[in-house]
Every structure is written in C-alpha cells, then in structure tokens.
C-alpha cells in the first residue's frame, strides 16, 4: 500500500480510490512528556497506546453508528492496529471542531483575563485550522465561509453534530463516573458528498476528569474499555 500521509498519531495508506487504511501509532500529543490533547506536537510515547487508541475509537464509532451518526469506518483490525475507512475529503486542509464543556488548557491561556479554571462553558464549540506552522489558529464562521472552506449550511451542521456526538459521549462517560471536559472532532465528505465523522475518538483527543483529577490516556482508555 502507498503511504499518503504521516500524522502525529496515525499514518494513512491508500488501499484504492475509495478506501484508505489508518495505522495507529504509540505517540501522543503534548509537551515535555506531559499529555495535552490540544498540543501541536508529539509530547510522549507509550508502548501499545496505538492499539489501545484504536480499540477506544472502534468502541465509540460503533456506539455513534448505532445512534445513526455516520462515520468513515469500514472495518477494524485490532491485532494489526489498523482501521480501514472511506477515503473522505476534509474541509480545506483540515479543521478541528472542539467542544468545551469547561474552561481549561488553551482556553484559559487565551482568555484567562475573563475565564477561570473549570468555569462551565455551556457546550461552547470552536473551530481551528489544522495548520502546524501557525499553531492551529482559531477561525470564525464568517472567515470559513469567506475563504470557501465551509458553506453556512455545512457550518451549522458541524456545530449541531458536534454537540450531539459530544453529549452522547459525555453521557456514556458519566455512567462510569467520568466527567468530559473537552473533545476534538474532525469531519469530511465521503464519495457521495455526505458529511461524516472522520479520524479517531480516543483518549488522545479528549480531556476527562475523575473526582476532579485529569486522567492520563492509559488510565482513561482502561476505564472506557472495561
């Protein structure tokens, strides 16, 4: 298979024009060995974490599909650490849609003049460009439309779909006495032009607390899968 993209936590291989394979890595985003789902670089590596992230992703994508939410998943091979997915087209060169239920991390770094740690945010959703060179800048609805990255209809769908997905995941985690703080999702269009959820949903792209303490990816994954 042809390697077509090397990401921070996954590599992507072409199977054919309609299907690609994601190969999950053991790397996690963060800085100086500290995990941070909002970071823009690899901060640590945990042996076996790729397969664990794949298992969590497979679990959540199955859960969402059962709730009639369309995803890019075709099939998963947990032993090989791979997931075959539809070859979807991202919006622009990629967007990250982030739902923040509480103020932490980069939200505090940006808005600390007004925001306090763990301040409720009433399911606030923001969008950033996938642009390492410019540190994944925030982008407004107006700019997305002006630049031709999204239509107004697509924008409204991404916001509403993100809230729906986040609520489903938050409800599941709450049943395990876990508190979802924020989560990062990605979308693209499939061959039929439908907007579907793409990429992964794992401990690597969400922040979750238990009894007021942030869970590290390994511990969170075990709690989700057990």
PDB file of C-alpha atoms in Angstrom:
ATOM      1  CA  UNK A   1       0.000   0.000   0.000  1.00  0.00           C
ATOM      2  CA  UNK A   2       1.090   3.553  -0.705  1.00  0.00           C
ATOM      3  CA  UNK A   3       1.842   5.826   2.245  1.00  0.00           C
ATOM      4  CA  UNK A   4      -0.044   9.055   1.539  1.00  0.00           C
ATOM      5  CA  UNK A   5       0.149  10.893   4.876  1.00  0.00           C
ATOM      6  CA  UNK A   6       2.212  10.751   8.061  1.00  0.00           C
ATOM      7  CA  UNK A   7       0.390  12.247  11.029  1.00  0.00           C
ATOM      8  CA  UNK A   8       1.336  12.743  14.648  1.00  0.00           C
ATOM      9  CA  UNK A   9      -0.608   9.740  15.924  1.00  0.00           C
ATOM     10  CA  UNK A  10      -1.512   7.851  12.711  1.00  0.00           C
ATOM     11  CA  UNK A  11      -0.164   7.090   9.251  1.00  0.00           C
ATOM     12  CA  UNK A  12      -2.526   6.810   6.282  1.00  0.00           C
ATOM     13  CA  UNK A  13      -2.131   4.321   3.422  1.00  0.00           C
ATOM     14  CA  UNK A  14      -4.084   4.176   0.180  1.00  0.00           C
ATOM     15  CA  UNK A  15      -5.940   0.921  -0.495  1.00  0.00           C
ATOM     16  CA  UNK A  16      -7.813   2.195  -3.556  1.00  0.00           C
ATOM     17  CA  UNK A  17      -9.559   5.383  -4.670  1.00  0.00           C
ATOM     18  CA  UNK A  18     -12.424   4.832  -2.230  1.00  0.00           C
ATOM     19  CA  UNK A  19     -10.685   3.333   0.805  1.00  0.00           C
ATOM     20  CA  UNK A  20      -7.649   4.110   2.960  1.00  0.00           C
ATOM     21  CA  UNK A  21      -6.071   2.453   5.984  1.00  0.00           C
ATOM     22  CA  UNK A  22      -5.222   4.200   9.251  1.00  0.00           C
ATOM     23  CA  UNK A  23      -2.280   2.749  11.171  1.00  0.00           C
ATOM     24  CA  UNK A  24      -2.301   3.903  14.771  1.00  0.00           C
ATOM     25  CA  UNK A  25       0.974   4.904  16.467  1.00  0.00           C
ATOM     26  CA  UNK A  26       2.037   4.857  20.102  1.00  0.00           C
ATOM     27  CA  UNK A  27       2.661   8.631  20.082  1.00  0.00           C
ATOM     28  CA  UNK A  28       0.549  11.189  21.957  1.00  0.00           C
ATOM     29  CA  UNK A  29       0.357  14.958  21.684  1.00  0.00           C
ATOM     30  CA  UNK A  30       1.756  17.079  24.493  1.00  0.00           C
ATOM     31  CA  UNK A  31       4.948  18.750  25.603  1.00  0.00           C
ATOM     32  CA  UNK A  32       7.945  17.606  27.640  1.00  0.00           C
ATOM     33  CA  UNK A  33       6.394  14.254  28.394  1.00  0.00           C
ATOM     34  CA  UNK A  34       3.050  15.675  29.551  1.00  0.00           C
ATOM     35  CA  UNK A  35      -0.094  14.712  27.644  1.00  0.00           C
ATOM     36  CA  UNK A  36      -2.198  17.560  26.211  1.00  0.00           C
ATOM     37  CA  UNK A  37      -4.956  16.806  23.658  1.00  0.00           C
ATOM     38  CA  UNK A  38      -4.732  20.383  22.408  1.00  0.00           C
ATOM     39  CA  UNK A  39      -0.975  20.351  21.823  1.00  0.00           C
ATOM     40  CA  UNK A  40       0.527  20.726  18.375  1.00  0.00           C
ATOM     41  CA  UNK A  41       3.452  18.343  18.770  1.00  0.00           C
ATOM     42  CA  UNK A  42       4.315  14.855  19.984  1.00  0.00           C
ATOM     43  CA  UNK A  43       4.992  15.009  23.697  1.00  0.00           C
ATOM     44  CA  UNK A  44       5.323  11.359  24.713  1.00  0.00           C
ATOM     45  CA  UNK A  45       5.215   7.780  23.504  1.00  0.00           C
ATOM     46  CA  UNK A  46       3.557   4.912  25.400  1.00  0.00           C
ATOM     47  CA  UNK A  47       4.147   1.390  24.147  1.00  0.00           C
ATOM     48  CA  UNK A  48       0.920  -0.238  22.965  1.00  0.00           C
ATOM     49  CA  UNK A  49      -1.012   3.038  23.037  1.00  0.00           C
ATOM     50  CA  UNK A  50      -1.750   2.896  19.308  1.00  0.00           C
ATOM     51  CA  UNK A  51      -3.755  -0.318  19.603  1.00  0.00           C
ATOM     52  CA  UNK A  52      -5.460   0.980  22.747  1.00  0.00           C
ATOM     53  CA  UNK A  53      -6.491   4.196  20.962  1.00  0.00           C
ATOM     54  CA  UNK A  54      -7.768   2.107  18.062  1.00  0.00           C
ATOM     55  CA  UNK A  55      -9.869  -0.040  20.407  1.00  0.00           C
ATOM     56  CA  UNK A  56     -11.390   3.047  22.035  1.00  0.00           C
ATOM     57  CA  UNK A  57     -12.037   4.623  18.629  1.00  0.00           C
ATOM     58  CA  UNK A  58     -13.704   1.441  17.389  1.00  0.00           C
ATOM     59  CA  UNK A  59     -15.882   1.351  20.518  1.00  0.00           C
ATOM     60  CA  UNK A  60     -17.072   4.938  20.167  1.00  0.00           C
ATOM     61  CA  UNK A  61     -17.592   4.788  16.389  1.00  0.00           C
ATOM     62  CA  UNK A  62     -19.737   1.677  16.839  1.00  0.00           C
ATOM     63  CA  UNK A  63     -21.712   3.465  19.541  1.00  0.00           C
ATOM     64  CA  UNK A  64     -22.267   6.509  17.323  1.00  0.00           C
ATOM     65  CA  UNK A  65     -23.249   4.452  14.301  1.00  0.00           C
ATOM     66  CA  UNK A  66     -25.848   2.702  16.472  1.00  0.00           C
ATOM     67  CA  UNK A  67     -27.224   6.208  17.132  1.00  0.00           C
ATOM     68  CA  UNK A  68     -27.480   6.838  13.345  1.00  0.00           C
ATOM     69  CA  UNK A  69     -24.424   9.095  13.191  1.00  0.00           C
ATOM     70  CA  UNK A  70     -22.456   8.470  10.014  1.00  0.00           C
ATOM     71  CA  UNK A  71     -18.713   7.852  10.290  1.00  0.00           C
ATOM     72  CA  UNK A  72     -15.952   6.911   7.880  1.00  0.00           C
ATOM     73  CA  UNK A  73     -15.325   3.478   9.434  1.00  0.00           C
ATOM     74  CA  UNK A  74     -15.349   0.347   7.244  1.00  0.00           C
ATOM     75  CA  UNK A  75     -13.588  -2.276   9.363  1.00  0.00           C
ATOM     76  CA  UNK A  76     -11.105  -2.581  12.210  1.00  0.00           C
ATOM     77  CA  UNK A  77      -8.234  -4.996  12.817  1.00  0.00           C
ATOM     78  CA  UNK A  78      -7.257  -4.632  16.469  1.00  0.00           C
ATOM     79  CA  UNK A  79      -4.444  -7.191  16.194  1.00  0.00           C
ATOM     80  CA  UNK A  80      -2.764  -5.231  13.411  1.00  0.00           C
ATOM     81  CA  UNK A  81      -3.592  -1.820  14.871  1.00  0.00           C
ATOM     82  CA  UNK A  82      -5.366  -0.684  11.711  1.00  0.00           C
ATOM     83  CA  UNK A  83      -8.727   0.684  10.644  1.00  0.00           C
ATOM     84  CA  UNK A  84      -9.942   0.754   7.045  1.00  0.00           C
ATOM     85  CA  UNK A  85     -12.050   3.824   6.358  1.00  0.00           C
ATOM     86  CA  UNK A  86     -13.719   5.639   3.492  1.00  0.00           C
ATOM     87  CA  UNK A  87     -11.403   7.952   1.594  1.00  0.00           C
ATOM     88  CA  UNK A  88     -13.059  11.206   2.686  1.00  0.00           C
ATOM     89  CA  UNK A  89     -12.245  14.740   1.654  1.00  0.00           C
ATOM     90  CA  UNK A  90     -11.506  17.081   4.579  1.00  0.00           C
ATOM     91  CA  UNK A  91     -12.730  20.664   4.614  1.00  0.00           C
ATOM     92  CA  UNK A  92      -9.924  22.839   3.292  1.00  0.00           C
ATOM     93  CA  UNK A  93      -6.704  21.262   4.530  1.00  0.00           C
ATOM     94  CA  UNK A  94      -8.444  20.057   7.664  1.00  0.00           C
ATOM     95  CA  UNK A  95     -10.497  21.508  10.500  1.00  0.00           C
ATOM     96  CA  UNK A  96     -10.671  20.598  14.170  1.00  0.00           C
ATOM     97  CA  UNK A  97     -14.039  21.131  15.828  1.00  0.00           C
ATOM     98  CA  UNK A  98     -13.634  21.402  19.591  1.00  0.00           C
ATOM     99  CA  UNK A  99     -16.439  21.294  22.117  1.00  0.00           C
ATOM    100  CA  UNK A 100     -15.511  22.661  25.508  1.00  0.00           C
ATOM    101  CA  UNK A 101     -17.782  21.929  28.434  1.00  0.00           C
ATOM    102  CA  UNK A 102     -15.424  23.583  30.932  1.00  0.00           C
ATOM    103  CA  UNK A 103     -12.617  26.142  30.702  1.00  0.00           C
ATOM    104  CA  UNK A 104      -9.189  24.501  30.856  1.00  0.00           C
ATOM    105  CA  UNK A 105      -5.998  24.265  28.797  1.00  0.00           C
ATOM    106  CA  UNK A 106      -5.613  26.561  25.815  1.00  0.00           C
ATOM    107  CA  UNK A 107      -8.970  28.237  26.539  1.00  0.00           C
ATOM    108  CA  UNK A 108      -7.522  29.570  29.796  1.00  0.00           C
ATOM    109  CA  UNK A 109      -4.256  30.512  28.074  1.00  0.00           C
ATOM    110  CA  UNK A 110      -6.188  32.597  25.540  1.00  0.00           C
ATOM    111  CA  UNK A 111      -8.959  34.025  27.685  1.00  0.00           C
ATOM    112  CA  UNK A 112      -7.515  33.995  31.195  1.00  0.00           C
ATOM    113  CA  UNK A 113      -8.359  37.666  31.636  1.00  0.00           C
ATOM    114  CA  UNK A 114     -12.017  36.608  31.792  1.00  0.00           C
ATOM    115  CA  UNK A 115     -12.089  32.826  32.235  1.00  0.00           C
ATOM    116  CA  UNK A 116     -11.391  30.872  35.393  1.00  0.00           C
ATOM    117  CA  UNK A 117     -10.296  27.245  35.651  1.00  0.00           C
ATOM    118  CA  UNK A 118     -13.209  24.794  35.198  1.00  0.00           C
ATOM    119  CA  UNK A 119     -15.722  27.556  34.529  1.00  0.00           C
ATOM    120  CA  UNK A 120     -18.755  25.960  32.785  1.00  0.00           C
ATOM    121  CA  UNK A 121     -18.915  26.930  29.105  1.00  0.00           C
ATOM    122  CA  UNK A 122     -22.419  25.756  28.201  1.00  0.00           C
ATOM    123  CA  UNK A 123     -21.205  23.398  25.458  1.00  0.00           C
ATOM    124  CA  UNK A 124     -19.173  26.060  23.636  1.00  0.00           C
ATOM    125  CA  UNK A 125     -17.872  24.927  20.219  1.00  0.00           C
ATOM    126  CA  UNK A 126     -14.903  26.445  18.401  1.00  0.00           C
ATOM    127  CA  UNK A 127     -13.127  25.600  15.162  1.00  0.00           C
ATOM    128  CA  UNK A 128      -9.407  25.684  14.422  1.00  0.00           C
ATOM    129  CA  UNK A 129      -7.490  25.208  11.198  1.00  0.00           C
ATOM    130  CA  UNK A 130      -5.122  22.240  11.011  1.00  0.00           C
ATOM    131  CA  UNK A 131      -2.021  24.328  10.385  1.00  0.00           C
ATOM    132  CA  UNK A 132       1.075  23.386  12.373  1.00  0.00           C
ATOM    133  CA  UNK A 133       3.069  26.334  11.049  1.00  0.00           C
ATOM    134  CA  UNK A 134       0.557  28.802  12.514  1.00  0.00           C
ATOM    135  CA  UNK A 135      -0.214  26.799  15.650  1.00  0.00           C
ATOM    136  CA  UNK A 136      -3.718  25.693  14.542  1.00  0.00           C
ATOM    137  CA  UNK A 137      -5.359  29.152  14.683  1.00  0.00           C
ATOM    138  CA  UNK A 138      -8.971  29.710  15.646  1.00  0.00           C
ATOM    139  CA  UNK A 139     -11.233  30.644  12.744  1.00  0.00           C
ATOM    140  CA  UNK A 140     -14.664  32.264  12.747  1.00  0.00           C
ATOM    141  CA  UNK A 141     -17.784  31.211  10.889  1.00  0.00           C
ATOM    142  CA  UNK A 142     -17.512  34.303   8.700  1.00  0.00           C
ATOM    143  CA  UNK A 143     -13.903  33.537   7.755  1.00  0.00           C
ATOM    144  CA  UNK A 144     -14.698  29.899   6.968  1.00  0.00           C
ATOM    145  CA  UNK A 145     -17.434  30.991   4.591  1.00  0.00           C
ATOM    146  CA  UNK A 146     -15.435  33.876   3.081  1.00  0.00           C
ATOM    147  CA  UNK A 147     -12.493  31.560   2.363  1.00  0.00           C
ATOM    148  CA  UNK A 148     -14.740  28.917   0.796  1.00  0.00           C
ATOM    149  CA  UNK A 149     -13.813  26.275   3.371  1.00  0.00           C
ATOM    150  CA  UNK A 150     -17.418  25.734   4.524  1.00  0.00           C
ATOM    151  CA  UNK A 151     -20.857  26.774   3.395  1.00  0.00           C
ATOM    152  CA  UNK A 152     -23.175  28.249   6.013  1.00  0.00           C
ATOM    153  CA  UNK A 153     -25.227  25.041   5.913  1.00  0.00           C
ATOM    154  CA  UNK A 154     -22.124  22.890   6.474  1.00  0.00           C
ATOM    155  CA  UNK A 155     -21.018  25.113   9.348  1.00  0.00           C
ATOM    156  CA  UNK A 156     -24.363  24.817  11.126  1.00  0.00           C
ATOM    157  CA  UNK A 157     -24.363  21.046  10.599  1.00  0.00           C
ATOM    158  CA  UNK A 158     -20.859  20.634  12.050  1.00  0.00           C
ATOM    159  CA  UNK A 159     -21.774  22.620  15.152  1.00  0.00           C
ATOM    160  CA  UNK A 160     -25.038  20.735  15.781  1.00  0.00           C
ATOM    161  CA  UNK A 161     -23.478  17.340  15.007  1.00  0.00           C
ATOM    162  CA  UNK A 162     -20.560  18.037  17.334  1.00  0.00           C
ATOM    163  CA  UNK A 163     -22.940  18.872  20.171  1.00  0.00           C
ATOM    164  CA  UNK A 164     -24.932  15.702  19.519  1.00  0.00           C
ATOM    165  CA  UNK A 165     -21.832  13.493  19.435  1.00  0.00           C
ATOM    166  CA  UNK A 166     -20.300  15.147  22.495  1.00  0.00           C
ATOM    167  CA  UNK A 167     -23.472  14.730  24.511  1.00  0.00           C
ATOM    168  CA  UNK A 168     -23.635  11.023  23.669  1.00  0.00           C
ATOM    169  CA  UNK A 169     -20.012  10.506  24.695  1.00  0.00           C
ATOM    170  CA  UNK A 170     -20.414  12.630  27.838  1.00  0.00           C
ATOM    171  CA  UNK A 171     -23.470  10.613  28.866  1.00  0.00           C
ATOM    172  CA  UNK A 172     -21.596   7.348  28.425  1.00  0.00           C
ATOM    173  CA  UNK A 173     -18.621   8.614  30.438  1.00  0.00           C
ATOM    174  CA  UNK A 174     -20.902   9.932  33.176  1.00  0.00           C
ATOM    175  CA  UNK A 175     -22.224   6.391  33.624  1.00  0.00           C
ATOM    176  CA  UNK A 176     -18.637   5.457  34.538  1.00  0.00           C
ATOM    177  CA  UNK A 177     -18.427   8.429  36.951  1.00  0.00           C
ATOM    178  CA  UNK A 178     -16.195  10.267  34.483  1.00  0.00           C
ATOM    179  CA  UNK A 179     -16.503  13.954  33.555  1.00  0.00           C
ATOM    180  CA  UNK A 180     -15.881  15.002  29.959  1.00  0.00           C
ATOM    181  CA  UNK A 181     -14.103  18.372  29.907  1.00  0.00           C
ATOM    182  CA  UNK A 182     -13.499  18.855  26.187  1.00  0.00           C
ATOM    183  CA  UNK A 183     -13.190  16.858  22.965  1.00  0.00           C
ATOM    184  CA  UNK A 184     -11.785  17.414  19.476  1.00  0.00           C
ATOM    185  CA  UNK A 185     -13.574  16.013  16.404  1.00  0.00           C
ATOM    186  CA  UNK A 186     -12.942  16.048  12.656  1.00  0.00           C
ATOM    187  CA  UNK A 187     -15.257  15.720   9.663  1.00  0.00           C
ATOM    188  CA  UNK A 188     -15.044  15.228   5.920  1.00  0.00           C
ATOM    189  CA  UNK A 189     -17.199  14.397   2.931  1.00  0.00           C
ATOM    190  CA  UNK A 190     -17.462  10.874   1.520  1.00  0.00           C
ATOM    191  CA  UNK A 191     -17.767   9.898  -2.134  1.00  0.00           C
ATOM    192  CA  UNK A 192     -21.469  10.735  -2.092  1.00  0.00           C
ATOM    193  CA  UNK A 193     -20.836  14.204  -0.693  1.00  0.00           C
ATOM    194  CA  UNK A 194     -22.238  13.372   2.737  1.00  0.00           C
ATOM    195  CA  UNK A 195     -20.566  14.953   5.773  1.00  0.00           C
ATOM    196  CA  UNK A 196     -19.304  12.182   8.061  1.00  0.00           C
ATOM    197  CA  UNK A 197     -17.232  11.946  11.224  1.00  0.00           C
ATOM    198  CA  UNK A 198     -13.614  11.053  10.432  1.00  0.00           C
ATOM    199  CA  UNK A 199     -10.315  10.435  12.236  1.00  0.00           C
ATOM    200  CA  UNK A 200     -10.383   8.963  15.754  1.00  0.00           C
ATOM    201  CA  UNK A 201     -12.247   9.308  19.037  1.00  0.00           C
ATOM    202  CA  UNK A 202      -9.852   8.164  21.720  1.00  0.00           C
ATOM    203  CA  UNK A 203      -8.233   9.234  24.972  1.00  0.00           C
ATOM    204  CA  UNK A 204      -5.796  11.179  22.807  1.00  0.00           C
ATOM    205  CA  UNK A 205      -8.356  13.741  21.665  1.00  0.00           C
ATOM    206  CA  UNK A 206     -10.429  14.303  24.776  1.00  0.00           C
ATOM    207  CA  UNK A 207      -9.843  15.547  28.297  1.00  0.00           C
ATOM    208  CA  UNK A 208     -11.643  13.659  31.060  1.00  0.00           C
ATOM    209  CA  UNK A 209     -11.610  14.079  34.850  1.00  0.00           C
ATOM    210  CA  UNK A 210     -12.436  11.642  37.634  1.00  0.00           C
ATOM    211  CA  UNK A 211     -13.121  13.089  41.071  1.00  0.00           C
ATOM    212  CA  UNK A 212     -11.678  16.405  39.902  1.00  0.00           C
ATOM    213  CA  UNK A 213      -8.414  14.944  38.611  1.00  0.00           C
ATOM    214  CA  UNK A 214      -7.348  14.705  34.977  1.00  0.00           C
ATOM    215  CA  UNK A 215      -6.978  11.135  33.740  1.00  0.00           C
ATOM    216  CA  UNK A 216      -3.936  10.156  31.716  1.00  0.00           C
ATOM    217  CA  UNK A 217      -4.622   8.408  28.369  1.00  0.00           C
ATOM    218  CA  UNK A 218      -3.788   4.869  29.521  1.00  0.00           C
ATOM    219  CA  UNK A 219      -5.983   5.058  32.615  1.00  0.00           C
ATOM    220  CA  UNK A 220      -8.857   6.678  30.748  1.00  0.00           C
ATOM    221  CA  UNK A 221      -8.714   4.064  27.998  1.00  0.00           C
ATOM    222  CA  UNK A 222      -8.853   1.242  30.521  1.00  0.00           C
ATOM    223  CA  UNK A 223     -11.892   2.775  32.209  1.00  0.00           C
ATOM    224  CA  UNK A 224     -13.667   3.184  28.857  1.00  0.00           C
ATOM    225  CA  UNK A 225     -12.931  -0.352  27.657  1.00  0.00           C
ATOM    226  CA  UNK A 226     -13.512  -2.204  30.937  1.00  0.00           C
TER     227      UNK A 226
END
